[in-house]
Short mmCIF file of C-alpha atoms and ligand atoms in Angstrom, two decimals:
data_model
loop_
_atom_site.label_atom_id
_atom_site.label_comp_id
_atom_site.label_asym_id
_atom_site.label_seq_id
_atom_site.Cartn_x
_atom_site.Cartn_y
_atom_site.Cartn_z
CA MET A 1 -86.96 129.55 -203.29
CA PRO A 2 -87.18 133.28 -202.52
CA ALA A 3 -84.79 134.53 -199.87
CA ARG A 4 -86.32 135.62 -196.57
CA THR A 5 -83.57 138.09 -195.84
CA ASP A 6 -81.38 140.36 -197.93
CA ASN A 7 -78.14 138.95 -199.29
CA VAL A 8 -76.16 141.97 -198.16
CA THR A 9 -73.41 142.35 -195.59
CA ASP A 10 -72.13 145.86 -196.39
CA PRO A 11 -73.35 147.87 -193.37
CA ARG A 12 -74.03 150.95 -195.52
CA LEU A 13 -76.28 148.96 -197.82
CA VAL A 14 -78.03 147.35 -194.84
CA ALA A 15 -78.72 150.86 -193.49
CA SER A 16 -79.89 152.06 -196.93
CA LEU A 17 -82.39 149.22 -197.20
CA LEU A 18 -83.71 150.00 -193.73
CA LEU A 19 -84.18 153.69 -194.56
CA MET A 20 -85.95 152.76 -197.81
CA ARG A 21 -88.32 150.36 -196.00
CA ARG A 22 -89.12 152.99 -193.37
CA GLY A 23 -89.93 155.35 -196.27
CA GLN A 24 -92.11 152.75 -197.96
CA ALA A 25 -94.00 152.31 -194.68
CA TYR A 26 -94.31 156.10 -194.32
CA TRP A 27 -95.72 156.43 -197.83
CA ALA A 28 -98.05 153.42 -197.35
CA ARG A 29 -99.39 154.89 -194.09
CA SER A 30 -100.11 158.28 -195.68
CA LEU A 31 -101.91 156.50 -198.49
CA ALA A 32 -103.87 154.21 -196.13
CA GLU A 33 -105.06 157.28 -194.23
CA LEU A 34 -106.32 158.96 -197.40
CA ALA A 35 -110.06 158.47 -197.88
CA ASP A 36 -111.21 157.08 -201.24
CA ASP A 37 -113.21 160.20 -202.08
CA ARG A 38 -110.11 162.40 -201.78
CA PHE A 39 -108.08 160.77 -204.56
CA ASP A 40 -109.39 163.24 -207.15
CA GLU A 41 -107.91 166.22 -205.29
CA PRO A 42 -104.62 167.78 -206.40
CA SER A 43 -101.27 166.51 -205.17
CA LEU A 44 -98.47 168.95 -204.45
CA LEU A 45 -97.07 168.33 -207.96
CA PRO A 46 -98.26 170.72 -210.69
CA GLY A 47 -100.88 169.14 -212.94
CA TRP A 48 -101.04 165.89 -210.98
CA SER A 49 -104.00 164.74 -208.90
CA ARG A 50 -103.36 162.32 -206.06
CA ARG A 51 -104.45 159.61 -208.51
CA HIS A 52 -101.55 160.49 -210.82
CA LEU A 53 -99.15 160.50 -207.89
CA VAL A 54 -100.27 157.10 -206.55
CA ALA A 55 -100.09 155.60 -210.04
CA HIS A 56 -96.61 157.07 -210.52
CA VAL A 57 -95.24 155.72 -207.22
CA GLY A 58 -96.65 152.27 -208.05
CA PHE A 59 -95.26 152.23 -211.58
CA ASN A 60 -91.96 153.56 -210.25
CA ALA A 61 -91.67 150.47 -208.02
CA ARG A 62 -92.22 148.28 -211.07
CA ALA A 63 -89.61 150.27 -213.02
CA VAL A 64 -87.04 150.00 -210.24
CA ALA A 65 -87.82 146.27 -209.99
CA ARG A 66 -86.92 145.97 -213.69
CA LEU A 67 -83.46 147.35 -212.89
CA VAL A 68 -82.98 144.89 -210.04
CA GLU A 69 -84.11 142.07 -212.32
CA TRP A 70 -81.58 143.31 -214.90
CA ALA A 71 -78.83 143.05 -212.27
CA ARG A 72 -79.97 139.55 -211.28
CA THR A 73 -80.31 138.12 -214.80
CA GLY A 74 -77.75 140.19 -216.70
CA VAL A 75 -80.42 140.84 -219.34
CA GLU A 76 -80.87 144.56 -220.02
CA ASN A 77 -84.24 145.75 -218.74
CA PRO A 78 -84.73 149.53 -218.74
CA MET A 79 -86.89 151.41 -216.23
CA TYR A 80 -89.11 152.77 -218.99
CA ALA A 81 -89.20 152.20 -222.75
CA SER A 82 -89.40 155.99 -223.23
CA ASP A 83 -90.52 159.17 -221.49
CA THR A 84 -93.73 158.97 -223.52
CA GLN A 85 -94.45 155.44 -222.32
CA ARG A 86 -93.79 156.54 -218.73
CA ALA A 87 -96.18 159.51 -219.05
CA GLU A 88 -98.91 157.46 -220.79
CA GLU A 89 -98.71 154.80 -218.11
CA ILE A 90 -99.29 157.43 -215.42
CA GLU A 91 -102.20 159.01 -217.34
CA PHE A 92 -103.77 155.57 -217.72
CA GLY A 93 -103.10 154.69 -214.07
CA ALA A 94 -104.83 157.85 -212.91
CA THR A 95 -108.09 156.59 -214.46
CA LEU A 96 -108.08 153.34 -212.45
CA PRO A 97 -110.63 152.81 -209.65
CA VAL A 98 -109.27 153.71 -206.21
CA GLU A 99 -109.18 150.04 -205.16
CA ALA A 100 -107.01 149.22 -208.17
CA LEU A 101 -104.68 152.11 -207.36
CA ARG A 102 -104.27 150.92 -203.78
CA HIS A 103 -103.67 147.40 -205.09
CA LEU A 104 -101.04 148.65 -207.56
CA ALA A 105 -99.25 150.63 -204.83
CA ALA A 106 -99.11 147.69 -202.44
CA HIS A 107 -98.27 144.92 -204.88
CA ALA A 108 -95.63 146.80 -206.85
CA ALA A 109 -93.83 147.60 -203.58
CA VAL A 110 -93.92 143.98 -202.41
CA HIS A 111 -92.66 142.77 -205.78
CA LEU A 112 -89.76 145.24 -205.66
CA ASP A 113 -88.84 144.11 -202.17
CA VAL A 114 -88.83 140.46 -203.30
CA GLU A 115 -86.49 141.41 -206.18
CA TRP A 116 -84.08 143.02 -203.70
CA ARG A 117 -84.24 140.04 -201.32
CA ASP A 118 -83.53 137.63 -204.16
CA LEU A 119 -80.57 139.60 -205.48
CA PRO A 120 -77.34 137.67 -204.82
CA GLU A 121 -74.65 139.69 -203.07
CA ALA A 122 -72.35 139.78 -206.12
CA ALA A 123 -75.12 141.18 -208.33
CA TRP A 124 -75.56 144.32 -206.18
CA SER A 125 -72.58 145.84 -207.99
CA HIS A 126 -73.89 144.91 -211.46
CA GLU A 127 -74.35 148.10 -213.51
CA VAL A 128 -77.81 149.22 -214.60
CA ARG A 129 -79.05 152.38 -216.29
CA THR A 130 -81.24 154.98 -214.55
CA ALA A 131 -84.14 156.76 -216.24
CA GLN A 132 -81.73 159.68 -216.77
CA GLY A 133 -79.35 157.38 -218.65
CA ARG A 134 -76.62 157.09 -216.01
CA LEU A 135 -74.91 153.75 -215.40
CA VAL A 136 -74.98 152.97 -211.69
CA PRO A 137 -74.44 149.85 -209.55
CA ALA A 138 -77.69 148.04 -208.72
CA SER A 139 -77.23 149.10 -205.08
CA GLU A 140 -78.11 152.66 -206.21
CA THR A 141 -81.69 151.48 -206.91
CA VAL A 142 -82.26 151.55 -203.15
CA TRP A 143 -81.55 155.30 -202.98
CA ILE A 144 -83.60 155.94 -206.14
CA ARG A 145 -86.63 154.38 -204.47
CA THR A 146 -85.87 155.92 -201.05
CA ARG A 147 -86.11 159.45 -202.49
CA GLU A 148 -89.37 158.59 -204.24
CA VAL A 149 -91.28 157.15 -201.29
CA TRP A 150 -90.33 159.79 -198.71
CA ILE A 151 -90.72 162.87 -200.93
CA HIS A 152 -93.89 161.67 -202.64
CA ALA A 153 -95.46 161.04 -199.22
CA VAL A 154 -95.19 164.82 -198.77
CA ASP A 155 -96.60 165.35 -202.28
CA LEU A 156 -99.69 163.36 -201.29
CA ARG A 157 -100.65 166.32 -199.03
CA ASN A 158 -102.06 164.11 -196.32
CA GLY A 159 -100.05 165.21 -193.30
CA ALA A 160 -96.53 164.02 -194.23
CA SER A 161 -93.79 166.63 -193.87
CA VAL A 162 -90.06 166.81 -194.56
CA ARG A 163 -89.77 167.87 -190.91
CA ASP A 164 -90.82 164.33 -189.91
CA PHE A 165 -88.06 162.66 -191.95
CA PRO A 166 -85.22 161.01 -189.98
CA PRO A 167 -82.15 163.28 -189.59
CA GLU A 168 -79.90 160.94 -191.60
CA LEU A 169 -82.31 161.28 -194.52
CA HIS A 170 -82.06 165.09 -194.34
CA ASP A 171 -78.27 164.76 -194.68
CA LEU A 172 -78.57 162.35 -197.61
CA LEU A 173 -81.08 164.62 -199.36
CA LEU A 174 -78.89 167.71 -198.91
CA ASP A 175 -76.01 165.76 -200.48
CA ASP A 176 -78.34 164.61 -203.25
CA LEU A 177 -79.50 168.16 -204.01
CA ILE A 178 -75.91 169.32 -204.54
CA ARG A 179 -75.06 166.21 -206.56
CA VAL A 180 -78.12 166.44 -208.84
CA TRP A 181 -77.78 170.21 -209.37
CA THR A 182 -74.10 169.72 -210.24
CA ARG A 183 -74.85 166.85 -212.62
CA LYS A 184 -77.62 168.80 -214.33
CA GLY A 185 -75.25 171.74 -214.74
CA VAL A 186 -77.78 174.05 -213.12
CA ALA A 187 -76.91 177.45 -214.58
CA THR A 188 -76.34 179.08 -211.27
CA GLU A 189 -74.89 182.58 -211.53
CA ARG A 190 -74.05 182.53 -207.85
CA SER A 191 -72.75 179.72 -205.72
CA ILE A 192 -75.44 178.34 -203.43
CA VAL A 193 -74.41 177.64 -199.86
CA LEU A 194 -76.85 175.66 -197.73
CA GLU A 195 -76.10 176.32 -194.06
CA PRO A 196 -78.07 174.03 -191.75
CA VAL A 197 -78.21 175.68 -188.32
CA ASP A 198 -78.40 172.24 -186.71
CA ARG A 199 -75.36 170.75 -188.46
CA ALA A 200 -71.62 171.48 -188.46
CA GLU A 201 -71.39 170.89 -192.22
CA THR A 202 -72.38 173.22 -195.08
CA PHE A 203 -73.47 172.08 -198.55
CA VAL A 204 -72.11 174.07 -201.49
CA LEU A 205 -73.06 174.27 -205.17
CA ASP A 206 -70.31 176.14 -207.02
CA ALA A 207 -71.22 178.88 -209.48
CA VAL A 208 -70.40 178.33 -213.13
CA GLY A 209 -69.03 180.70 -215.76
CA GLN A 210 -69.32 184.42 -215.21
CA GLY A 211 -71.08 184.05 -211.90
CA THR A 212 -68.00 182.86 -210.08
CA GLY A 213 -67.08 186.37 -208.87
CA ARG A 214 -70.43 187.15 -207.26
CA ASP A 215 -71.41 186.77 -203.62
CA PRO A 216 -72.88 183.34 -202.98
CA LEU A 217 -76.53 182.84 -202.18
CA VAL A 218 -76.46 181.68 -198.57
CA VAL A 219 -79.61 179.94 -197.36
CA ARG A 220 -80.01 179.13 -193.66
CA GLY A 221 -82.49 177.02 -191.76
CA THR A 222 -82.68 173.63 -190.11
CA ALA A 223 -81.49 170.74 -192.27
CA ALA A 224 -85.16 169.72 -192.57
CA ASP A 225 -86.29 173.15 -193.80
CA LEU A 226 -83.36 173.37 -196.22
CA VAL A 227 -84.50 170.04 -197.66
CA GLY A 228 -88.01 171.50 -197.99
CA TRP A 229 -86.63 174.54 -199.83
CA GLY A 230 -84.10 172.69 -201.99
CA THR A 231 -86.57 170.07 -203.16
CA GLY A 232 -89.14 172.77 -203.93
CA ARG A 233 -91.62 171.34 -201.43
CA SER A 234 -91.75 174.14 -198.87
CA ALA A 235 -90.41 177.63 -198.17
CA ARG A 236 -90.91 177.44 -194.40
CA GLY A 237 -88.14 178.30 -191.99
CA VAL A 238 -85.43 179.36 -194.46
CA VAL A 239 -83.78 182.78 -194.76
CA ALA A 240 -81.16 184.28 -197.05
CA ALA A 241 -78.08 186.04 -195.62
CA ASP A 242 -79.90 189.41 -195.67
CA GLY A 243 -82.66 187.94 -193.50
CA GLY A 244 -85.19 187.92 -196.37
CA ALA A 245 -86.81 185.00 -198.16
CA PRO A 246 -84.45 183.22 -200.59
CA PRO A 247 -85.44 182.92 -204.27
CA LYS A 248 -86.87 179.64 -205.53
CA ALA A 249 -84.36 176.81 -205.54
CA PRO A 250 -83.19 175.35 -208.88
CA THR A 251 -85.26 172.39 -210.06
CA TRP A 252 -84.11 169.17 -208.41
CA LEU A 253 -85.73 166.10 -210.04
ZN1 ZN B 301 -91.26 160.38 -208.68
#
Protein backbone atom coordinates (compact mmCIF):
# COMPACT_ATOMS: atom_id res chain seq x y z
CA MET A 1 0.00 0.00 0.00
CA PRO A 2 1.41 3.43 -0.85
CA ALA A 3 2.62 5.46 2.11
CA ARG A 4 0.58 8.54 2.99
CA THR A 5 3.54 10.35 4.47
CA ASP A 6 7.24 10.50 3.72
CA ASN A 7 9.50 7.94 5.37
CA VAL A 8 11.99 10.58 6.43
CA THR A 9 13.05 11.79 9.85
CA ASP A 10 16.15 13.85 8.98
CA PRO A 11 14.94 17.43 9.59
CA ARG A 12 16.98 18.77 6.65
CA LEU A 13 15.34 16.33 4.28
CA VAL A 14 11.91 17.13 5.70
CA ALA A 15 12.61 20.83 5.02
CA SER A 16 13.91 20.03 1.51
CA LEU A 17 10.74 18.14 0.64
CA LEU A 18 8.62 21.02 1.89
CA LEU A 19 10.54 23.57 -0.20
CA MET A 20 10.22 21.31 -3.26
CA ARG A 21 6.45 20.95 -2.78
CA ARG A 22 6.05 24.70 -2.37
CA GLY A 23 7.96 25.06 -5.66
CA GLN A 24 5.78 22.47 -7.38
CA ALA A 25 2.71 24.40 -6.21
CA TYR A 26 4.27 27.67 -7.42
CA TRP A 27 4.98 26.20 -10.85
CA ALA A 28 1.52 24.57 -11.04
CA ARG A 29 -0.17 27.88 -10.17
CA SER A 30 1.76 29.79 -12.85
CA LEU A 31 0.79 27.13 -15.35
CA ALA A 32 -2.88 27.08 -14.26
CA GLU A 33 -3.02 30.85 -14.75
CA LEU A 34 -1.66 30.61 -18.29
CA ALA A 35 -4.44 30.71 -20.90
CA ASP A 36 -4.49 27.90 -23.48
CA ASP A 37 -3.97 30.30 -26.39
CA ARG A 38 -0.70 31.57 -24.90
CA PHE A 39 1.19 28.26 -24.93
CA ASP A 40 2.66 29.00 -28.37
CA GLU A 41 4.44 32.12 -27.13
CA PRO A 42 8.16 32.05 -26.26
CA SER A 43 9.40 31.07 -22.81
CA LEU A 44 12.38 32.84 -21.30
CA LEU A 45 14.65 30.04 -22.59
CA PRO A 46 16.24 30.61 -26.02
CA GLY A 47 14.52 28.59 -28.74
CA TRP A 48 11.85 27.19 -26.43
CA SER A 49 8.16 28.07 -26.56
CA ARG A 50 6.11 27.66 -23.40
CA ARG A 51 5.02 24.33 -24.88
CA HIS A 52 8.63 23.10 -24.87
CA LEU A 53 9.07 24.31 -21.31
CA VAL A 54 5.90 22.63 -19.99
CA ALA A 55 6.83 19.39 -21.77
CA HIS A 56 10.34 19.56 -20.32
CA VAL A 57 9.17 20.12 -16.73
CA GLY A 58 6.73 17.20 -17.07
CA PHE A 59 9.31 14.85 -18.56
CA ASN A 60 11.82 16.00 -15.94
CA ALA A 61 9.44 14.78 -13.21
CA ARG A 62 9.28 11.40 -14.93
CA ALA A 63 13.08 11.32 -15.23
CA VAL A 64 13.57 12.18 -11.56
CA ALA A 65 10.97 9.54 -10.66
CA ARG A 66 13.13 6.98 -12.50
CA LEU A 67 16.02 7.82 -10.16
CA VAL A 68 13.82 7.43 -7.10
CA GLU A 69 12.57 4.11 -8.46
CA TRP A 70 16.21 3.09 -8.98
CA ALA A 71 16.91 3.84 -5.31
CA ARG A 72 13.84 1.88 -4.21
CA THR A 73 14.43 -1.22 -6.37
CA GLY A 74 18.21 -1.20 -6.69
CA VAL A 75 17.78 -1.66 -10.45
CA GLU A 76 19.67 0.99 -12.44
CA ASN A 77 17.24 3.35 -14.14
CA PRO A 78 18.83 6.44 -15.71
CA MET A 79 17.09 9.81 -16.03
CA TYR A 80 17.41 9.75 -19.81
CA ALA A 81 18.73 7.15 -22.25
CA SER A 82 20.75 9.91 -23.95
CA ASP A 83 20.79 13.66 -24.54
CA THR A 84 19.24 12.99 -27.95
CA GLN A 85 16.37 11.03 -26.44
CA ARG A 86 15.81 13.84 -23.92
CA ALA A 87 15.73 16.49 -26.68
CA GLU A 88 13.46 14.42 -28.96
CA GLU A 89 11.03 13.82 -26.12
CA ILE A 90 10.76 17.58 -25.53
CA GLU A 91 10.30 18.31 -29.26
CA PHE A 92 7.56 15.69 -29.40
CA GLY A 93 5.96 16.96 -26.18
CA ALA A 94 5.80 20.48 -27.56
CA THR A 95 3.46 19.25 -30.33
CA LEU A 96 0.90 17.85 -27.87
CA PRO A 97 -2.49 19.55 -27.44
CA VAL A 98 -2.58 21.97 -24.50
CA GLU A 99 -4.87 19.66 -22.51
CA ALA A 100 -2.36 16.83 -22.89
CA LEU A 101 0.48 19.11 -21.77
CA ARG A 102 -1.45 20.15 -18.67
CA HIS A 103 -2.23 16.49 -18.01
CA LEU A 104 1.44 15.52 -18.40
CA ALA A 105 2.55 18.29 -16.02
CA ALA A 106 0.07 17.32 -13.32
CA HIS A 107 0.35 13.55 -13.53
CA ALA A 108 4.13 13.35 -13.77
CA ALA A 109 4.39 15.51 -10.64
CA VAL A 110 1.94 13.33 -8.70
CA HIS A 111 3.75 10.18 -9.78
CA LEU A 112 7.09 11.61 -8.63
CA ASP A 113 5.61 12.54 -5.27
CA VAL A 114 4.25 9.00 -4.83
CA GLU A 115 7.74 7.61 -5.59
CA TRP A 116 9.23 9.83 -2.86
CA ARG A 117 6.51 8.88 -0.35
CA ASP A 118 7.05 5.19 -1.03
CA LEU A 119 10.83 5.38 -0.66
CA PRO A 120 11.90 3.58 2.53
CA GLU A 121 14.11 5.64 4.81
CA ALA A 122 17.21 3.48 4.19
CA ALA A 123 16.90 3.88 0.41
CA TRP A 124 17.23 7.68 0.56
CA SER A 125 21.00 7.24 0.77
CA HIS A 126 21.12 4.77 -2.15
CA GLU A 127 23.34 6.21 -4.90
CA VAL A 128 21.88 7.17 -8.27
CA ARG A 129 23.36 8.95 -11.29
CA THR A 130 22.31 12.45 -12.38
CA ALA A 131 21.86 13.48 -16.01
CA GLN A 132 25.36 14.99 -15.77
CA GLY A 133 26.76 11.61 -14.74
CA ARG A 134 27.43 12.34 -11.07
CA LEU A 135 26.69 9.71 -8.43
CA VAL A 136 24.57 11.23 -5.68
CA PRO A 137 22.41 9.90 -2.84
CA ALA A 138 18.72 9.60 -3.78
CA SER A 139 17.97 12.45 -1.35
CA GLU A 140 19.67 14.79 -3.87
CA THR A 141 16.76 14.18 -6.29
CA VAL A 142 14.70 16.53 -4.12
CA TRP A 143 17.07 19.45 -4.77
CA ILE A 144 17.32 18.55 -8.49
CA ARG A 145 13.55 18.89 -8.80
CA THR A 146 13.37 21.93 -6.48
CA ARG A 147 15.65 23.93 -8.78
CA GLU A 148 13.61 22.91 -11.81
CA VAL A 149 10.15 23.87 -10.57
CA TRP A 150 11.05 27.25 -9.05
CA ILE A 151 13.34 28.48 -11.84
CA HIS A 152 11.16 27.19 -14.68
CA ALA A 153 8.16 28.99 -13.15
CA VAL A 154 10.11 32.18 -13.92
CA ASP A 155 10.92 30.87 -17.41
CA LEU A 156 7.19 30.49 -18.09
CA ARG A 157 7.01 34.34 -18.15
CA ASN A 158 3.63 34.44 -16.49
CA GLY A 159 4.31 36.64 -13.48
CA ALA A 160 6.68 34.44 -11.43
CA SER A 161 9.87 36.16 -10.26
CA VAL A 162 13.00 35.14 -8.36
CA ARG A 163 12.12 38.02 -6.03
CA ASP A 164 9.09 36.02 -4.86
CA PHE A 165 11.16 32.95 -3.91
CA PRO A 166 11.50 32.20 -0.17
CA PRO A 167 14.74 33.60 1.35
CA GLU A 168 16.08 30.13 2.21
CA LEU A 169 15.80 29.21 -1.47
CA HIS A 170 17.86 32.27 -2.43
CA ASP A 171 20.62 31.04 -0.09
CA LEU A 172 20.47 27.51 -1.50
CA LEU A 173 20.59 28.81 -5.07
CA LEU A 174 23.58 31.07 -4.37
CA ASP A 175 25.39 28.03 -2.92
CA ASP A 176 24.32 26.00 -5.95
CA LEU A 177 25.65 28.61 -8.39
CA ILE A 178 29.10 28.48 -6.81
CA ARG A 179 29.03 24.69 -6.61
CA VAL A 180 27.93 24.19 -10.23
CA TRP A 181 30.36 26.78 -11.62
CA THR A 182 33.19 25.15 -9.65
CA ARG A 183 32.22 21.66 -10.82
CA LYS A 184 31.97 22.78 -14.44
CA GLY A 185 35.40 24.39 -14.14
CA VAL A 186 34.01 27.67 -15.44
CA ALA A 187 37.05 29.34 -17.00
CA THR A 188 36.82 32.42 -14.91
CA GLU A 189 39.80 34.74 -15.29
CA ARG A 190 38.75 36.65 -12.22
CA SER A 191 37.30 35.39 -8.99
CA ILE A 192 33.60 36.17 -8.72
CA VAL A 193 32.39 37.46 -5.38
CA LEU A 194 28.63 37.62 -4.86
CA GLU A 195 27.88 40.11 -2.08
CA PRO A 196 24.22 40.02 -1.03
CA VAL A 197 23.44 43.34 0.68
CA ASP A 198 20.80 41.59 2.80
CA ARG A 199 23.05 38.78 4.07
CA ALA A 200 26.16 38.59 6.27
CA GLU A 201 27.70 35.91 4.04
CA THR A 202 29.46 36.31 0.68
CA PHE A 203 29.63 33.63 -2.03
CA VAL A 204 32.96 33.23 -3.82
CA LEU A 205 34.02 31.46 -7.01
CA ASP A 206 37.82 31.31 -7.10
CA ALA A 207 39.66 32.25 -10.29
CA VAL A 208 41.61 29.55 -12.06
CA GLY A 209 45.02 29.62 -13.75
CA GLN A 210 46.47 32.94 -14.80
CA GLY A 211 43.52 34.92 -13.55
CA THR A 212 44.33 34.40 -9.92
CA GLY A 213 46.27 37.68 -9.65
CA ARG A 214 43.51 39.92 -10.98
CA ASP A 215 40.96 41.91 -9.02
CA PRO A 216 37.84 39.86 -8.40
CA LEU A 217 34.55 40.67 -10.06
CA VAL A 218 32.39 41.82 -7.17
CA VAL A 219 28.64 41.79 -7.81
CA ARG A 220 26.28 43.36 -5.28
CA GLY A 221 22.54 43.29 -4.89
CA THR A 222 19.92 41.60 -2.77
CA ALA A 223 20.26 37.82 -2.52
CA ALA A 224 17.19 37.59 -4.78
CA ASP A 225 18.68 39.83 -7.48
CA LEU A 226 22.02 38.01 -7.31
CA VAL A 227 20.11 34.78 -7.93
CA GLY A 228 18.45 36.46 -10.92
CA TRP A 229 21.84 37.52 -12.29
CA GLY A 230 23.71 34.29 -11.51
CA THR A 231 21.07 32.05 -13.05
CA GLY A 232 20.94 34.26 -16.14
CA ARG A 233 17.27 35.08 -15.57
CA SER A 234 17.46 38.80 -14.83
CA ALA A 235 19.93 41.69 -14.63
CA ARG A 236 17.78 43.81 -12.32
CA GLY A 237 19.17 45.32 -9.15
CA VAL A 238 22.80 44.18 -9.42
CA VAL A 239 25.90 46.37 -9.69
CA ALA A 240 29.61 45.71 -10.05
CA ALA A 241 32.12 47.30 -7.64
CA ASP A 242 32.55 50.31 -9.97
CA GLY A 243 28.81 50.96 -9.81
CA GLY A 244 28.23 49.81 -13.40
CA ALA A 245 26.35 46.80 -14.72
CA PRO A 246 28.24 43.50 -14.26
CA PRO A 247 29.01 41.35 -17.32
CA LYS A 248 26.85 38.32 -18.02
CA ALA A 249 27.23 35.56 -15.46
CA PRO A 250 28.83 32.24 -16.50
CA THR A 251 26.32 29.64 -17.67
CA TRP A 252 24.77 27.81 -14.74
CA LEU A 253 22.73 24.77 -15.89
ZN1 LIG B 1 15.13 22.16 -16.67
